[in-house]
Coordinates of N, CA and C in Angstrom, one line a residue:
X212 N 5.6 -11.2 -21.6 CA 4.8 -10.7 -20.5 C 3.4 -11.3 -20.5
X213 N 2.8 -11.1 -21.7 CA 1.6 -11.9 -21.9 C 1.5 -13.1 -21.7
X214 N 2.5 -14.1 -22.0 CA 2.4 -15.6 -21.9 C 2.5 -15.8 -20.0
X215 N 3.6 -14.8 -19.5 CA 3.6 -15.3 -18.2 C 2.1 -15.0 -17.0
X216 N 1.5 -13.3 -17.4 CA 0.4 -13.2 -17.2 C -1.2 -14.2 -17.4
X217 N -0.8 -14.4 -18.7 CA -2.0 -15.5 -19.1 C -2.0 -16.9 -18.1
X218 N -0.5 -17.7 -18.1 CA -0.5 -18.8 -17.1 C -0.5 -18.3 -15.8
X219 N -0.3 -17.2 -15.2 CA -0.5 -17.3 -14.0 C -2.0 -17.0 -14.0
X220 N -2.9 -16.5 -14.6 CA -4.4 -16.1 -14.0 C -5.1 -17.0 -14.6
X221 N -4.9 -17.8 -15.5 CA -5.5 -19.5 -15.5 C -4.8 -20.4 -14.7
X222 N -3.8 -19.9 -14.0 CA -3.2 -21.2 -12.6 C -4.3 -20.9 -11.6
X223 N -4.3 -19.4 -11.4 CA -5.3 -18.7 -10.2 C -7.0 -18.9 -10.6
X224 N -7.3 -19.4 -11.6 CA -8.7 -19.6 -12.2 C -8.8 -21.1 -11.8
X225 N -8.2 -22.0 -12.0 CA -8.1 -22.8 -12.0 C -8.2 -23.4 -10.3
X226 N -6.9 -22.6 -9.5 CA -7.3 -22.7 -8.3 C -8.8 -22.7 -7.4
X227 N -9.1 -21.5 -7.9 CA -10.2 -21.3 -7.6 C -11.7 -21.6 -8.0
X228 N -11.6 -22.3 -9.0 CA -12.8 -23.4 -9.8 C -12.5 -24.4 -8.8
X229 N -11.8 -24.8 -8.7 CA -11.1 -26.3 -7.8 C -12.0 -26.3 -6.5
X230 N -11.6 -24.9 -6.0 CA -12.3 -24.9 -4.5 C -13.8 -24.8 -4.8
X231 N -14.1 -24.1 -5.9 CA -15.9 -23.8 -5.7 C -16.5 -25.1 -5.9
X232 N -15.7 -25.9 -6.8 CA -16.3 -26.9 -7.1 C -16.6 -28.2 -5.9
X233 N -15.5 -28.0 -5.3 CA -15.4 -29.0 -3.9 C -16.1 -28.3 -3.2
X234 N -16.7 -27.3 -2.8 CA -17.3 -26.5 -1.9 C -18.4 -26.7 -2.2
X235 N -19.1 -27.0 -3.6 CA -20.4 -27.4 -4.2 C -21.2 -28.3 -3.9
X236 N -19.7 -29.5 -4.0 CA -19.9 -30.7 -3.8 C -20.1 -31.3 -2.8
X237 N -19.0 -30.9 -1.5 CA -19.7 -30.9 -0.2 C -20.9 -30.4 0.3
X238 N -21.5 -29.1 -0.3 CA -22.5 -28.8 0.3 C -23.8 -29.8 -0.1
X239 N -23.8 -30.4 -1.6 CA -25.2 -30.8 -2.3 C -25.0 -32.4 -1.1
X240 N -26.6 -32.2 -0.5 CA -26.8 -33.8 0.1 C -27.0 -34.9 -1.1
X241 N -27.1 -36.3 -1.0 CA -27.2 -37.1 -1.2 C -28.8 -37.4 -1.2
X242 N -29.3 -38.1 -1.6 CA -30.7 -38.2 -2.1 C -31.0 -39.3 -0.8
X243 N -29.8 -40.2 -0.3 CA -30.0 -41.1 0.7 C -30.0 -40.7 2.1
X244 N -29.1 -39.1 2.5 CA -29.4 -38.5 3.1 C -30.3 -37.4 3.4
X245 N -31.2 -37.1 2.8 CA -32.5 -36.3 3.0 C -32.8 -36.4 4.7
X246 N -33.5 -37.9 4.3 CA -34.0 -37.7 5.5 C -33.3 -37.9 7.1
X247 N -32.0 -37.5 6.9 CA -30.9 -37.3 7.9 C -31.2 -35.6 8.3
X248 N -31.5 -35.2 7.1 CA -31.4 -33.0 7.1 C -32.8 -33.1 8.0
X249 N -33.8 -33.8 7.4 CA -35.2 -33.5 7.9 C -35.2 -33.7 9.6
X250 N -34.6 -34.6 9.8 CA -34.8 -35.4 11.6 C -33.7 -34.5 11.6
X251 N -32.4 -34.1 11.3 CA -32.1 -33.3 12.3 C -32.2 -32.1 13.1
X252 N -31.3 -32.1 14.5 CA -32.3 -30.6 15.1 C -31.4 -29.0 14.2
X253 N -32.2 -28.6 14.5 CA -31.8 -27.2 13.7 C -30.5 -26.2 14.8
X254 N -30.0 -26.9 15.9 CA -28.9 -26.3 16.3 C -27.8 -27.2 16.3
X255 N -27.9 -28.4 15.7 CA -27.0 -29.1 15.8 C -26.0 -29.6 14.4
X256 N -25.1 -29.3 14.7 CA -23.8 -29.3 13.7 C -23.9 -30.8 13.1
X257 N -23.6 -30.7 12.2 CA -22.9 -32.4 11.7 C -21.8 -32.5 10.8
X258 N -21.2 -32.8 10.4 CA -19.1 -33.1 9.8 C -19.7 -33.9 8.5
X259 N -19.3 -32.9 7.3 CA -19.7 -33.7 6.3 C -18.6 -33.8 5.6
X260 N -18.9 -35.4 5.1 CA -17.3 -36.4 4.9 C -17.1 -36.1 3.4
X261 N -15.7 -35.7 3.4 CA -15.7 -35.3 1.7 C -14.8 -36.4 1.2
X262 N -14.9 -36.6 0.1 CA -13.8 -37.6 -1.0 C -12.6 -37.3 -0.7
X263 N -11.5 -38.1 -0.8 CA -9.7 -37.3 -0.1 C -9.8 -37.0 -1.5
X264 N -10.0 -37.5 -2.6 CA -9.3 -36.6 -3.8 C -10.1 -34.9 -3.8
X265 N -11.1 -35.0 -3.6 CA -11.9 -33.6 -3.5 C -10.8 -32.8 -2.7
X266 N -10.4 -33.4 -1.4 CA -9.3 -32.5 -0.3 C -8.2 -32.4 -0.9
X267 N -7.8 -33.8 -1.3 CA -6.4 -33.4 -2.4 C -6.5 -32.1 -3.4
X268 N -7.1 -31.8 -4.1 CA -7.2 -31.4 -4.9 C -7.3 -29.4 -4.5
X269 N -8.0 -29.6 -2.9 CA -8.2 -28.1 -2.8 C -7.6 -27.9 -2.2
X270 N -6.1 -28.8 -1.4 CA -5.1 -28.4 -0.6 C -4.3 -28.1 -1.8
X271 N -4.0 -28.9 -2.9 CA -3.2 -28.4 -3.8 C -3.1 -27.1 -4.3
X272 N -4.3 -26.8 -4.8 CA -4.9 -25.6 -5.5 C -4.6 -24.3 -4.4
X273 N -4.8 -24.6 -2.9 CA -4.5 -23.3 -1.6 C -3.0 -23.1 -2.0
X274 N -2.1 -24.3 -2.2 CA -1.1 -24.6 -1.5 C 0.0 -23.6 -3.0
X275 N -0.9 -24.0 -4.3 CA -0.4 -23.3 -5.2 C -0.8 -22.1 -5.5
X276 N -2.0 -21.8 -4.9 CA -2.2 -20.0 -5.0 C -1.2 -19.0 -4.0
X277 N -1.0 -19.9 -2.7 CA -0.5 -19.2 -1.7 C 1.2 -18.9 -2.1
X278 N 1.9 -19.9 -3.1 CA 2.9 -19.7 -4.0 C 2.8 -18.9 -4.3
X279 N 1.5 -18.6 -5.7 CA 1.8 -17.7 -7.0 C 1.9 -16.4 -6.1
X280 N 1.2 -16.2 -4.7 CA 0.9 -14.7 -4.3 C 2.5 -14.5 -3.5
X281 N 3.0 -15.8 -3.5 CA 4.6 -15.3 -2.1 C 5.4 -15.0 -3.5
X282 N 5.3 -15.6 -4.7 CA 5.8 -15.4 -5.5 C 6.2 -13.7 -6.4
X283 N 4.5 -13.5 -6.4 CA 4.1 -12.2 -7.5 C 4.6 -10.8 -5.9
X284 N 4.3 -11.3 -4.3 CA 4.9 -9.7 -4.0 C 6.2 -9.8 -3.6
X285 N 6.7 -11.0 -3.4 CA 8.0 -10.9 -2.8 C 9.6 -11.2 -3.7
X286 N 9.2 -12.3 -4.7 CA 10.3 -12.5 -5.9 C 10.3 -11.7 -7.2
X287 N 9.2 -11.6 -7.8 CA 9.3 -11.1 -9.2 C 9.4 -9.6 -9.2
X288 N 10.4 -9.2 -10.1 CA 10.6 -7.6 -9.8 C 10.4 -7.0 -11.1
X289 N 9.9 -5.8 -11.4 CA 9.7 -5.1 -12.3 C 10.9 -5.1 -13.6
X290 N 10.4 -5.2 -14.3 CA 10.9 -4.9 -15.8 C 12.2 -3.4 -15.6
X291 N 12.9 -2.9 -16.0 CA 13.8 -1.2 -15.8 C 14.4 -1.2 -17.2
X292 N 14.2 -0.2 -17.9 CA 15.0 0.3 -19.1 C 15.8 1.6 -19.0
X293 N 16.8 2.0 -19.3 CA 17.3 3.4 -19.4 C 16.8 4.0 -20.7
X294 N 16.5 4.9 -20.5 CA 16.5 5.4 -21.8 C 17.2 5.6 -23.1
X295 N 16.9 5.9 -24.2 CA 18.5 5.7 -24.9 C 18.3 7.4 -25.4
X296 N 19.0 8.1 -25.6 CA 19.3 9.2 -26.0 C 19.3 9.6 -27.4
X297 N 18.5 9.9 -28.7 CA 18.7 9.8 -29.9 C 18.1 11.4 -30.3
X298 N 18.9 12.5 -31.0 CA 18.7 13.3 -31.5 C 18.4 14.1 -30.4
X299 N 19.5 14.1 -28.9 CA 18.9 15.1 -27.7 C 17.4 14.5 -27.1
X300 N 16.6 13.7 -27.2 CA 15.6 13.2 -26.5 C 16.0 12.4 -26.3
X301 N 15.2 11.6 -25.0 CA 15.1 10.7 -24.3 C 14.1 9.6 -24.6
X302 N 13.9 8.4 -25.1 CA 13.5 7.7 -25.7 C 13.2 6.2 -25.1
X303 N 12.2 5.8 -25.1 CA 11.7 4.5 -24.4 C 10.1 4.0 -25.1
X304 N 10.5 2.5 -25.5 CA 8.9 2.1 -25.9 C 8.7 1.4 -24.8
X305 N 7.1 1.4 -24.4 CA 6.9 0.7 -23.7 C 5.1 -0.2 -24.3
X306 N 5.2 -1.3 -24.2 CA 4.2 -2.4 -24.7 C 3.8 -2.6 -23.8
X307 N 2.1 -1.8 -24.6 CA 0.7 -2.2 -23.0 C 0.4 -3.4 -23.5
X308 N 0.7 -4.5 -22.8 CA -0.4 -5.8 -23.2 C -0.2 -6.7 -21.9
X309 N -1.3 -6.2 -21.4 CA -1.6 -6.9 -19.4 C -1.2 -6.0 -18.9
X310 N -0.5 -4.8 -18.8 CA 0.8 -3.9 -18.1 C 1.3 -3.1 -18.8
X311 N 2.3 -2.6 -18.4 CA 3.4 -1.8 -18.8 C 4.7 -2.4 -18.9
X312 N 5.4 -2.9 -20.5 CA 6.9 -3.2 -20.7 C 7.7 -2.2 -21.1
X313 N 8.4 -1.8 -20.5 CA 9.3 -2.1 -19.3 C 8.6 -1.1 -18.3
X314 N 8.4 -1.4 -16.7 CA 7.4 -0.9 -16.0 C 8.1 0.1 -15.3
X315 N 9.3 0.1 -15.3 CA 10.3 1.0 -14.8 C 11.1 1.5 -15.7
X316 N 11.0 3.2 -15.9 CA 12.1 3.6 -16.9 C 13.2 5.0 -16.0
X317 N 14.2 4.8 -16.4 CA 15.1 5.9 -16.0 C 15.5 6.7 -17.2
X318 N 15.5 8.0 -16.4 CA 15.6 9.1 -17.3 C 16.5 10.1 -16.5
X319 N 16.8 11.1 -17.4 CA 17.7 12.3 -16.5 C 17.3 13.4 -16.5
X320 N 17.2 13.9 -15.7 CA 16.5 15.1 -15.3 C 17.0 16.0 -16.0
X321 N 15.8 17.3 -16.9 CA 16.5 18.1 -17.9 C 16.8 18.0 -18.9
X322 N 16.1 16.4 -19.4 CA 16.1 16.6 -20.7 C 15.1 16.2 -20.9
X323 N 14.5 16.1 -22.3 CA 13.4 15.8 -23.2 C 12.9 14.2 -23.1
X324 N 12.1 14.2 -22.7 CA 11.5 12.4 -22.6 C 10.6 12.3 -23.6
X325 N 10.9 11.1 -24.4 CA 9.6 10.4 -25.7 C 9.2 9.6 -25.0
X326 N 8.3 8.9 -24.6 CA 7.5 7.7 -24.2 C 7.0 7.2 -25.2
X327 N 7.2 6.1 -26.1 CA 6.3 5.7 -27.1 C 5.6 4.9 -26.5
X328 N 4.0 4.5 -26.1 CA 3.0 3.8 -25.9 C 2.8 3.0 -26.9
X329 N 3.0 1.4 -27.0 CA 2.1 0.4 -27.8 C 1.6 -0.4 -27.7
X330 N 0.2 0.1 -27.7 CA -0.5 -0.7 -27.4 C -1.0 -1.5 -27.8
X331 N -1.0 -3.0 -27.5 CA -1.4 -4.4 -27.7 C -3.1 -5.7 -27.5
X332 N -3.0 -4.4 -26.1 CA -3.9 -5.2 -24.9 C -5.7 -4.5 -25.7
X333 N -6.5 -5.3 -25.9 CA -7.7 -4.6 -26.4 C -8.4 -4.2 -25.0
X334 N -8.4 -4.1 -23.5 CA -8.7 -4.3 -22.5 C -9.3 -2.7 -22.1
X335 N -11.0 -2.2 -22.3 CA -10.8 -1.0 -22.2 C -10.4 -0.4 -20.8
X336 N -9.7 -1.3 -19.9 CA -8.9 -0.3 -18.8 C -7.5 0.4 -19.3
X337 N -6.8 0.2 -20.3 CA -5.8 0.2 -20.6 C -5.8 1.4 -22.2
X338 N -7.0 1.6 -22.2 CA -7.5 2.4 -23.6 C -6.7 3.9 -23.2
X339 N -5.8 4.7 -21.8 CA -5.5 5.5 -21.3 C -4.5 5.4 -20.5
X340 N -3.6 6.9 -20.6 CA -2.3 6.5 -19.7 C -2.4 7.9 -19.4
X341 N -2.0 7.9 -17.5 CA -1.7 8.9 -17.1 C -0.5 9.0 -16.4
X342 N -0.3 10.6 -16.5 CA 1.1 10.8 -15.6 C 0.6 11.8 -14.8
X343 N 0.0 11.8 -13.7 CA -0.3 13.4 -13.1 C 0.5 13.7 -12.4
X344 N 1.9 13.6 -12.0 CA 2.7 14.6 -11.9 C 3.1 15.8 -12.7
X345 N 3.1 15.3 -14.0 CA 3.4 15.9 -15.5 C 1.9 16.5 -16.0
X346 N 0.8 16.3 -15.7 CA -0.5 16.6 -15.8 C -0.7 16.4 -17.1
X347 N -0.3 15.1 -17.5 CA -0.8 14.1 -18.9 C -1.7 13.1 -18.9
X348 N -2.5 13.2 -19.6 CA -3.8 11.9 -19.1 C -3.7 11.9 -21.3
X349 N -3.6 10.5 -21.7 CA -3.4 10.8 -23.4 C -4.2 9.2 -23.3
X350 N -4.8 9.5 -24.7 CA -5.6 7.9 -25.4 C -4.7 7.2 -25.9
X351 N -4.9 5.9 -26.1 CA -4.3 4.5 -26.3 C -4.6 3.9 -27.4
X352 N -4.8 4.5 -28.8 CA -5.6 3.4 -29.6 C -5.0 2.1 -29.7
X353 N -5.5 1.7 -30.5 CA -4.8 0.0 -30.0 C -4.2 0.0 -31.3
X354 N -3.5 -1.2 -31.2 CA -2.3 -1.4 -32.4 C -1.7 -0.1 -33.2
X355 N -1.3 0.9 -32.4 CA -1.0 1.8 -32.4 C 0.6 2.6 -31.7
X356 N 1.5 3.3 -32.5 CA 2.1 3.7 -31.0 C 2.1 5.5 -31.0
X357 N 1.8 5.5 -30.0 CA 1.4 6.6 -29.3 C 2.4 7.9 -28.9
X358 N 2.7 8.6 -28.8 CA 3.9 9.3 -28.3 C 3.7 10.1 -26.9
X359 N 4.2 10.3 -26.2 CA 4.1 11.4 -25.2 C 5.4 12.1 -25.1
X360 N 5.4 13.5 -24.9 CA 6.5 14.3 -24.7 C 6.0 15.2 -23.4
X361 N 7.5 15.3 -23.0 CA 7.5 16.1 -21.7 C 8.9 16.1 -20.8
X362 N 9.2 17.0 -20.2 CA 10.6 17.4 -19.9 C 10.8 17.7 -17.9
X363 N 11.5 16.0 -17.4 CA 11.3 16.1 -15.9 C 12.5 17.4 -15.8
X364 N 12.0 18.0 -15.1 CA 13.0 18.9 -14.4 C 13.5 18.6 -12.7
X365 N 13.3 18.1 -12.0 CA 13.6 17.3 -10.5 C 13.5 15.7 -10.5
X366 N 14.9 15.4 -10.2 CA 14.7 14.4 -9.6 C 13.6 13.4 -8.8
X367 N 13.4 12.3 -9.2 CA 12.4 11.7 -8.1 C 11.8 10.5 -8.8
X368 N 10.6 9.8 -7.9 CA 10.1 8.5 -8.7 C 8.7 9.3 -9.5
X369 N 8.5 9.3 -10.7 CA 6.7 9.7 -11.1 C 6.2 8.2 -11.5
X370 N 5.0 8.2 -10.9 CA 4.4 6.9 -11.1 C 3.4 7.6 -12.4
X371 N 3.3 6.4 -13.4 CA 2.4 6.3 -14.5 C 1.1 5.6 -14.5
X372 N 0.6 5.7 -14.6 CA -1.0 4.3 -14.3 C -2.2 4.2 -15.5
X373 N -3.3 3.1 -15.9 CA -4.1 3.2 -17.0 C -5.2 4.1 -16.2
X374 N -6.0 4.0 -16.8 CA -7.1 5.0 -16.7 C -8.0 4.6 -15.5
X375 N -8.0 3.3 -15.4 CA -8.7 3.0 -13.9 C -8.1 2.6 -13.0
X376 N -6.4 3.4 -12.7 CA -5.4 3.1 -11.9 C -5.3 1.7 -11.4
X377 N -5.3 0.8 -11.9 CA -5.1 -0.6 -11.9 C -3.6 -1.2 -12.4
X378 N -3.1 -0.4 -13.9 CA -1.5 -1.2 -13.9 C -1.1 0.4 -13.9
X379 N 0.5 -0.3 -13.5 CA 1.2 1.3 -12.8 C 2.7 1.1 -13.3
X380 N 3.0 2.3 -13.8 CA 4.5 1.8 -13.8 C 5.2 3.2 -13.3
X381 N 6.3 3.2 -13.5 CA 7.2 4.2 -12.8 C 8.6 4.9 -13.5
X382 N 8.1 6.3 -13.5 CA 9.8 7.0 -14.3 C 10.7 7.3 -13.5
X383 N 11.8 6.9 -13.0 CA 12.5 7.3 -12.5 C 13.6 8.1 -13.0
X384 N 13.6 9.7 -12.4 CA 14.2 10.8 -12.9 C 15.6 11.1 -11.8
X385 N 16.5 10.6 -13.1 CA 18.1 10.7 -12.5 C 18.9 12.4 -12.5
X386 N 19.5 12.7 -11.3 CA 20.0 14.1 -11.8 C 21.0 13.4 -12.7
X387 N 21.0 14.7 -13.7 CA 22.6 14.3 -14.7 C 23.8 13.7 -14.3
X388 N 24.3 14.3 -13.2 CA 25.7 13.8 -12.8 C 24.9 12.4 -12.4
X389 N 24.5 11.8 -11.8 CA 24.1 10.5 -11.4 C 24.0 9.2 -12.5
X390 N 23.4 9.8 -13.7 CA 23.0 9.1 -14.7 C 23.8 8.3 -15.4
X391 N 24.0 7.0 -15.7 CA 25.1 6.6 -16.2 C 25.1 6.5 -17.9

């Protein structure tokens, strides 16, 4: 998760260095054109000619951000674990580092859920995990794993989130007969 996260937000860093930089560069005049800015009038436009590799470069970089974003809301789908059942609880780790692995967990309604939190990510958004359906808000030390207990009794989606609701994941609570 970390490796995929890291290359995608230095593709998207990258992207966008690309454009500032071309955007820089078109704007700084030339020392030969000064006195083109000075005589010009102050309502009149002028088309300033960029390098094709400067355009190359920042059609690429649109052309590959406009990917990574058709990519991250329309193809890539969340992580899902079932729970495994050990000693009557319900049982799931999940590894904070960028996120939440696995970002989707199922469970069955009525029984005992463990959440083990382990946390990876030094990021102090991520220092906290809440569940306010369940009215759990618990700390994150780092390199640490964490426990949470607590018992869905209804069916439904509860969403999980860090502390500055920025990554989010989701429990999904199966009635019994449903559960496989």
């Amino acid at each position: 998760m970390l490796k995929k996260a890291t290359f995608l937000g230095t593709l998207a860093g990258l992207g966008f260095l690309l454009g500032a930089l071309s955007g820089a560069i078109a704007a700084e005049p030339s020392s030969g054109d000064m006195s083109d800015f000075t005589m010009s009038q102050p309502n009149q436009l002028k088309p300033i000619e960029q390098p094709l590799n400067n355009r190359v470069a920042v059609t690429l970089g649109g052309v590959g951000l406009i990917g990574l974003e058709l990519w991250w809301f329309l193809f890539s789908k969340p992580t899902s674990r079932q729970a495994i059942i050990e000693s009557g609880i319900q049982e799931v780790i999940v590894t904070v580092d960028g996120g939440y692995e696995p970002s989707q967990i199922v469970v069955q309604a009525g029984q005992p859920v463990r959440l083990k939190f382990d946390r990876k990510d030094p990021s102090s958004c991520l220092e906290e995990v809440r569940l306010p359906d369940f009215r759990i808000a618990q700390e994150l030390p780092l390199n640490q794993i964490t426990s949470i207990d607590f018992t869905p009794s209804n069916p439904g989606r509860y969403e999980f989130t860090c502390g500055m609701n920025m990554f989010r994941g989701v429990i999904e609570v199966q009635a019994a007969s449903n559960a496989v």
